[in-house]
Amino acid sequence: MIPGGGQPNMQQLLQQAQKMQQDLAAAQKELARTEVEGQAGGGLVKATVNGSGELRGLVIDPKAVDPEDTETLADLVVAAVQAANENAQALQQQKLGPLAQGLGGGGIPGLPF
């Protein structure tokens, strides 16, 4: 209900929606530029992803490489990438969560919240 029983100001609502859209786009660009890291095996494998979850780099310590046991190395790579993606999702929640709430409290399609 609008205080005073008046109609909502459509121009004002449109301006607010445009600002929210601009804020969301700016936050998404910032996320794409921001890199976060995840690691496994006590730092033997480190994965870097951007805030959108795109894998940007992978560093494998030579101590993690055993030609007789490639399964463990593969597990470490997967774990490091998963950890990096979890950090990216936390960053997304931090940056985009308040904007999503401003859009009615629901989630934004394509984002995990």
Short mmCIF file of N, CA and C in Angstrom, two decimals:
data_model
loop_
_atom_site.label_atom_id
_atom_site.label_comp_id
_atom_site.label_asym_id
_atom_site.label_seq_id
_atom_site.Cartn_x
_atom_site.Cartn_y
_atom_site.Cartn_z
N MET A 1 0.84 -1.18 0.00
CA MET A 1 0.00 0.00 0.00
C MET A 1 0.89 1.24 0.00
N ILE A 2 0.54 2.18 -0.81
CA ILE A 2 1.29 3.42 -0.91
C ILE A 2 0.77 4.38 0.16
N PRO A 3 1.68 4.98 0.95
CA PRO A 3 1.23 5.94 1.97
C PRO A 3 0.39 7.05 1.33
N GLY A 4 -0.69 7.38 1.99
CA GLY A 4 -1.56 8.44 1.49
C GLY A 4 -2.51 7.96 0.40
N GLY A 5 -2.44 6.69 0.05
CA GLY A 5 -3.37 6.13 -0.93
C GLY A 5 -3.08 6.52 -2.36
N GLY A 6 -1.95 7.17 -2.65
CA GLY A 6 -1.64 7.60 -4.01
C GLY A 6 -1.11 6.46 -4.86
N GLN A 7 -0.97 6.73 -6.12
CA GLN A 7 -0.40 5.76 -7.06
C GLN A 7 1.11 5.84 -7.00
N PRO A 8 1.80 4.72 -7.23
CA PRO A 8 3.26 4.79 -7.25
C PRO A 8 3.73 5.63 -8.43
N ASN A 9 4.81 6.34 -8.21
CA ASN A 9 5.38 7.16 -9.26
C ASN A 9 6.17 6.24 -10.20
N MET A 10 5.59 5.97 -11.37
CA MET A 10 6.21 5.02 -12.31
C MET A 10 7.58 5.50 -12.78
N GLN A 11 7.72 6.80 -12.99
CA GLN A 11 9.01 7.33 -13.43
C GLN A 11 10.07 7.06 -12.37
N GLN A 12 9.72 7.27 -11.12
CA GLN A 12 10.65 7.04 -10.04
C GLN A 12 11.00 5.55 -9.94
N LEU A 13 10.01 4.67 -10.09
CA LEU A 13 10.26 3.23 -10.05
C LEU A 13 11.18 2.81 -11.19
N LEU A 14 10.97 3.37 -12.37
CA LEU A 14 11.82 3.04 -13.51
C LEU A 14 13.25 3.51 -13.28
N GLN A 15 13.41 4.69 -12.71
CA GLN A 15 14.74 5.20 -12.42
C GLN A 15 15.45 4.32 -11.40
N GLN A 16 14.71 3.87 -10.38
CA GLN A 16 15.30 2.98 -9.38
C GLN A 16 15.71 1.66 -10.02
N ALA A 17 14.87 1.13 -10.88
CA ALA A 17 15.19 -0.13 -11.55
C ALA A 17 16.41 0.02 -12.45
N GLN A 18 16.51 1.14 -13.15
CA GLN A 18 17.68 1.39 -14.01
C GLN A 18 18.95 1.49 -13.18
N LYS A 19 18.87 2.17 -12.05
CA LYS A 19 20.05 2.30 -11.19
C LYS A 19 20.47 0.94 -10.66
N MET A 20 19.50 0.14 -10.25
CA MET A 20 19.83 -1.20 -9.76
C MET A 20 20.48 -2.03 -10.87
N GLN A 21 19.97 -1.90 -12.08
CA GLN A 21 20.53 -2.63 -13.21
C GLN A 21 21.97 -2.18 -13.47
N GLN A 22 22.22 -0.88 -13.40
CA GLN A 22 23.57 -0.35 -13.60
C GLN A 22 24.50 -0.83 -12.49
N ASP A 23 24.01 -0.81 -11.24
CA ASP A 23 24.82 -1.28 -10.11
C ASP A 23 25.16 -2.76 -10.27
N LEU A 24 24.19 -3.54 -10.71
CA LEU A 24 24.41 -4.97 -10.92
C LEU A 24 25.45 -5.19 -12.02
N ALA A 25 25.34 -4.49 -13.11
CA ALA A 25 26.30 -4.63 -14.21
C ALA A 25 27.71 -4.24 -13.75
N ALA A 26 27.81 -3.17 -12.97
CA ALA A 26 29.12 -2.75 -12.47
C ALA A 26 29.71 -3.80 -11.52
N ALA A 27 28.87 -4.36 -10.67
CA ALA A 27 29.34 -5.40 -9.75
C ALA A 27 29.79 -6.64 -10.50
N GLN A 28 29.06 -7.01 -11.56
CA GLN A 28 29.44 -8.18 -12.35
C GLN A 28 30.77 -7.95 -13.06
N LYS A 29 31.00 -6.74 -13.56
CA LYS A 29 32.28 -6.43 -14.19
C LYS A 29 33.42 -6.51 -13.18
N GLU A 30 33.16 -6.00 -11.99
CA GLU A 30 34.18 -6.06 -10.94
C GLU A 30 34.50 -7.51 -10.59
N LEU A 31 33.46 -8.35 -10.51
CA LEU A 31 33.68 -9.76 -10.22
C LEU A 31 34.53 -10.43 -11.29
N ALA A 32 34.27 -10.09 -12.55
CA ALA A 32 35.02 -10.70 -13.65
C ALA A 32 36.50 -10.33 -13.58
N ARG A 33 36.82 -9.17 -12.98
CA ARG A 33 38.22 -8.72 -12.87
C ARG A 33 38.90 -9.24 -11.60
N THR A 34 38.12 -9.59 -10.60
CA THR A 34 38.67 -10.00 -9.32
C THR A 34 39.04 -11.47 -9.35
N GLU A 35 40.23 -11.79 -8.87
CA GLU A 35 40.67 -13.18 -8.84
C GLU A 35 40.73 -13.67 -7.40
N VAL A 36 40.31 -14.92 -7.20
CA VAL A 36 40.37 -15.57 -5.89
C VAL A 36 41.08 -16.90 -6.06
N GLU A 37 41.63 -17.40 -4.97
CA GLU A 37 42.42 -18.62 -5.03
C GLU A 37 41.83 -19.69 -4.14
N GLY A 38 42.04 -20.91 -4.54
CA GLY A 38 41.73 -22.07 -3.71
C GLY A 38 42.94 -22.98 -3.75
N GLN A 39 43.12 -23.77 -2.70
CA GLN A 39 44.28 -24.65 -2.69
C GLN A 39 43.93 -25.99 -2.08
N ALA A 40 44.78 -26.97 -2.33
CA ALA A 40 44.61 -28.31 -1.79
C ALA A 40 45.99 -28.89 -1.50
N GLY A 41 45.98 -29.94 -0.69
CA GLY A 41 47.24 -30.59 -0.37
C GLY A 41 48.20 -29.68 0.37
N GLY A 42 47.67 -28.84 1.25
CA GLY A 42 48.54 -27.93 1.99
C GLY A 42 49.25 -26.93 1.11
N GLY A 43 48.62 -26.57 -0.01
CA GLY A 43 49.21 -25.58 -0.91
C GLY A 43 50.00 -26.19 -2.06
N LEU A 44 50.01 -27.53 -2.17
CA LEU A 44 50.73 -28.16 -3.28
C LEU A 44 50.09 -27.84 -4.63
N VAL A 45 48.76 -27.66 -4.62
CA VAL A 45 48.04 -27.29 -5.84
C VAL A 45 47.21 -26.05 -5.52
N LYS A 46 47.38 -25.03 -6.36
CA LYS A 46 46.63 -23.77 -6.18
C LYS A 46 45.91 -23.46 -7.48
N ALA A 47 44.63 -23.16 -7.35
CA ALA A 47 43.82 -22.78 -8.51
C ALA A 47 43.37 -21.34 -8.31
N THR A 48 43.38 -20.58 -9.39
CA THR A 48 42.91 -19.20 -9.37
C THR A 48 41.73 -19.09 -10.31
N VAL A 49 40.63 -18.53 -9.80
CA VAL A 49 39.45 -18.29 -10.63
C VAL A 49 39.08 -16.82 -10.50
N ASN A 50 38.34 -16.31 -11.48
CA ASN A 50 37.83 -14.96 -11.31
C ASN A 50 36.55 -15.03 -10.49
N GLY A 51 36.02 -13.89 -10.14
CA GLY A 51 34.83 -13.84 -9.30
C GLY A 51 33.61 -14.47 -9.92
N SER A 52 33.66 -14.74 -11.21
CA SER A 52 32.56 -15.41 -11.90
C SER A 52 32.76 -16.92 -11.93
N GLY A 53 33.89 -17.40 -11.40
CA GLY A 53 34.15 -18.82 -11.33
C GLY A 53 34.92 -19.38 -12.51
N GLU A 54 35.43 -18.52 -13.37
CA GLU A 54 36.20 -18.97 -14.54
C GLU A 54 37.63 -19.26 -14.12
N LEU A 55 38.11 -20.48 -14.42
CA LEU A 55 39.47 -20.87 -14.07
C LEU A 55 40.46 -20.00 -14.83
N ARG A 56 41.35 -19.33 -14.10
CA ARG A 56 42.32 -18.41 -14.70
C ARG A 56 43.75 -18.90 -14.57
N GLY A 57 44.02 -19.78 -13.61
CA GLY A 57 45.38 -20.26 -13.44
C GLY A 57 45.43 -21.48 -12.54
N LEU A 58 46.49 -22.25 -12.72
CA LEU A 58 46.68 -23.46 -11.92
C LEU A 58 48.19 -23.61 -11.69
N VAL A 59 48.57 -23.75 -10.42
CA VAL A 59 49.98 -23.92 -10.07
C VAL A 59 50.10 -25.25 -9.32
N ILE A 60 51.00 -26.09 -9.82
CA ILE A 60 51.23 -27.40 -9.21
C ILE A 60 52.67 -27.47 -8.74
N ASP A 61 52.85 -27.64 -7.44
CA ASP A 61 54.19 -27.80 -6.88
C ASP A 61 54.77 -29.12 -7.39
N PRO A 62 56.02 -29.13 -7.83
CA PRO A 62 56.63 -30.37 -8.33
C PRO A 62 56.55 -31.53 -7.33
N LYS A 63 56.50 -31.22 -6.03
CA LYS A 63 56.39 -32.29 -5.02
C LYS A 63 55.08 -33.06 -5.15
N ALA A 64 54.07 -32.46 -5.79
CA ALA A 64 52.78 -33.13 -5.94
C ALA A 64 52.76 -34.08 -7.13
N VAL A 65 53.80 -34.05 -7.95
CA VAL A 65 53.83 -34.85 -9.17
C VAL A 65 54.54 -36.17 -8.91
N ASP A 66 53.77 -37.24 -8.96
CA ASP A 66 54.31 -38.60 -8.83
C ASP A 66 53.79 -39.39 -10.02
N PRO A 67 54.64 -39.72 -10.98
CA PRO A 67 54.20 -40.45 -12.17
C PRO A 67 53.50 -41.76 -11.85
N GLU A 68 53.77 -42.30 -10.68
CA GLU A 68 53.13 -43.56 -10.28
C GLU A 68 51.75 -43.34 -9.67
N ASP A 69 51.43 -42.09 -9.35
CA ASP A 69 50.16 -41.81 -8.67
C ASP A 69 49.51 -40.54 -9.22
N THR A 70 49.06 -40.62 -10.44
CA THR A 70 48.42 -39.45 -11.05
C THR A 70 47.02 -39.21 -10.49
N GLU A 71 46.40 -40.22 -9.90
CA GLU A 71 45.06 -40.05 -9.33
C GLU A 71 45.07 -39.04 -8.19
N THR A 72 46.07 -39.11 -7.35
CA THR A 72 46.14 -38.17 -6.23
C THR A 72 46.31 -36.74 -6.76
N LEU A 73 47.15 -36.57 -7.76
CA LEU A 73 47.33 -35.24 -8.34
C LEU A 73 46.01 -34.74 -8.93
N ALA A 74 45.31 -35.60 -9.65
CA ALA A 74 44.02 -35.21 -10.22
C ALA A 74 43.04 -34.81 -9.11
N ASP A 75 43.02 -35.57 -8.02
CA ASP A 75 42.14 -35.23 -6.89
C ASP A 75 42.50 -33.88 -6.29
N LEU A 76 43.80 -33.60 -6.18
CA LEU A 76 44.25 -32.31 -5.64
C LEU A 76 43.84 -31.16 -6.55
N VAL A 77 43.95 -31.36 -7.87
CA VAL A 77 43.54 -30.32 -8.81
C VAL A 77 42.04 -30.05 -8.68
N VAL A 78 41.25 -31.11 -8.65
CA VAL A 78 39.80 -30.95 -8.51
C VAL A 78 39.47 -30.23 -7.20
N ALA A 79 40.10 -30.63 -6.12
CA ALA A 79 39.83 -30.01 -4.82
C ALA A 79 40.22 -28.53 -4.81
N ALA A 80 41.35 -28.20 -5.43
CA ALA A 80 41.78 -26.79 -5.48
C ALA A 80 40.80 -25.95 -6.30
N VAL A 81 40.36 -26.48 -7.42
CA VAL A 81 39.40 -25.74 -8.26
C VAL A 81 38.07 -25.58 -7.51
N GLN A 82 37.63 -26.63 -6.84
CA GLN A 82 36.40 -26.52 -6.06
C GLN A 82 36.53 -25.47 -4.95
N ALA A 83 37.66 -25.46 -4.27
CA ALA A 83 37.87 -24.47 -3.21
C ALA A 83 37.88 -23.06 -3.79
N ALA A 84 38.51 -22.89 -4.94
CA ALA A 84 38.53 -21.56 -5.57
C ALA A 84 37.12 -21.14 -5.97
N ASN A 85 36.33 -22.07 -6.51
CA ASN A 85 34.96 -21.75 -6.89
C ASN A 85 34.09 -21.42 -5.68
N GLU A 86 34.31 -22.10 -4.57
CA GLU A 86 33.59 -21.77 -3.34
C GLU A 86 33.93 -20.34 -2.90
N ASN A 87 35.21 -19.97 -3.02
CA ASN A 87 35.61 -18.61 -2.68
C ASN A 87 34.98 -17.60 -3.64
N ALA A 88 34.87 -17.97 -4.91
CA ALA A 88 34.25 -17.09 -5.90
C ALA A 88 32.76 -16.92 -5.58
N GLN A 89 32.10 -17.99 -5.17
CA GLN A 89 30.68 -17.89 -4.83
C GLN A 89 30.47 -17.01 -3.60
N ALA A 90 31.37 -17.13 -2.64
CA ALA A 90 31.29 -16.26 -1.45
C ALA A 90 31.46 -14.80 -1.86
N LEU A 91 32.38 -14.54 -2.79
CA LEU A 91 32.59 -13.18 -3.28
C LEU A 91 31.35 -12.68 -4.02
N GLN A 92 30.74 -13.56 -4.84
CA GLN A 92 29.51 -13.19 -5.54
C GLN A 92 28.42 -12.82 -4.55
N GLN A 93 28.27 -13.63 -3.51
CA GLN A 93 27.25 -13.35 -2.50
C GLN A 93 27.51 -12.01 -1.83
N GLN A 94 28.77 -11.75 -1.54
CA GLN A 94 29.14 -10.49 -0.87
C GLN A 94 28.84 -9.30 -1.77
N LYS A 95 29.20 -9.40 -3.06
CA LYS A 95 29.05 -8.27 -3.98
C LYS A 95 27.64 -8.13 -4.53
N LEU A 96 27.00 -9.25 -4.84
CA LEU A 96 25.71 -9.20 -5.54
C LEU A 96 24.52 -9.46 -4.63
N GLY A 97 24.75 -10.06 -3.47
CA GLY A 97 23.65 -10.36 -2.57
C GLY A 97 22.79 -9.16 -2.23
N PRO A 98 23.41 -8.05 -1.82
CA PRO A 98 22.59 -6.86 -1.50
C PRO A 98 21.80 -6.36 -2.71
N LEU A 99 22.36 -6.48 -3.91
CA LEU A 99 21.65 -6.05 -5.11
C LEU A 99 20.48 -6.97 -5.40
N ALA A 100 20.66 -8.26 -5.18
CA ALA A 100 19.58 -9.22 -5.41
C ALA A 100 18.43 -8.96 -4.45
N GLN A 101 18.76 -8.62 -3.20
CA GLN A 101 17.71 -8.32 -2.23
C GLN A 101 16.95 -7.07 -2.64
N GLY A 102 17.64 -6.12 -3.24
CA GLY A 102 16.99 -4.90 -3.70
C GLY A 102 16.05 -5.13 -4.86
N LEU A 103 16.21 -6.29 -5.52
CA LEU A 103 15.34 -6.62 -6.64
C LEU A 103 14.17 -7.49 -6.20
N GLY A 104 13.81 -7.40 -4.94
CA GLY A 104 12.64 -8.12 -4.48
C GLY A 104 12.97 -9.30 -3.58
N GLY A 105 14.23 -9.48 -3.23
CA GLY A 105 14.60 -10.54 -2.32
C GLY A 105 14.84 -11.87 -2.97
N GLY A 106 14.47 -12.02 -4.22
CA GLY A 106 14.69 -13.28 -4.92
C GLY A 106 16.09 -13.34 -5.47
N GLY A 107 16.42 -14.47 -5.99
CA GLY A 107 17.73 -14.64 -6.58
C GLY A 107 17.80 -14.04 -7.96
N ILE A 108 18.99 -13.94 -8.46
CA ILE A 108 19.21 -13.47 -9.83
C ILE A 108 19.46 -14.72 -10.67
N PRO A 109 18.72 -14.90 -11.75
CA PRO A 109 18.91 -16.11 -12.56
C PRO A 109 20.38 -16.29 -12.95
N GLY A 110 20.85 -17.52 -12.77
CA GLY A 110 22.23 -17.82 -13.12
C GLY A 110 23.21 -17.65 -11.98
N LEU A 111 22.74 -17.11 -10.87
CA LEU A 111 23.61 -16.94 -9.72
C LEU A 111 23.12 -17.85 -8.59
N PRO A 112 24.03 -18.31 -7.75
CA PRO A 112 23.69 -19.32 -6.76
C PRO A 112 22.96 -18.82 -5.51
N PHE A 113 22.31 -17.68 -5.57
CA PHE A 113 21.60 -17.19 -4.39
C PHE A 113 20.31 -16.54 -4.78
#
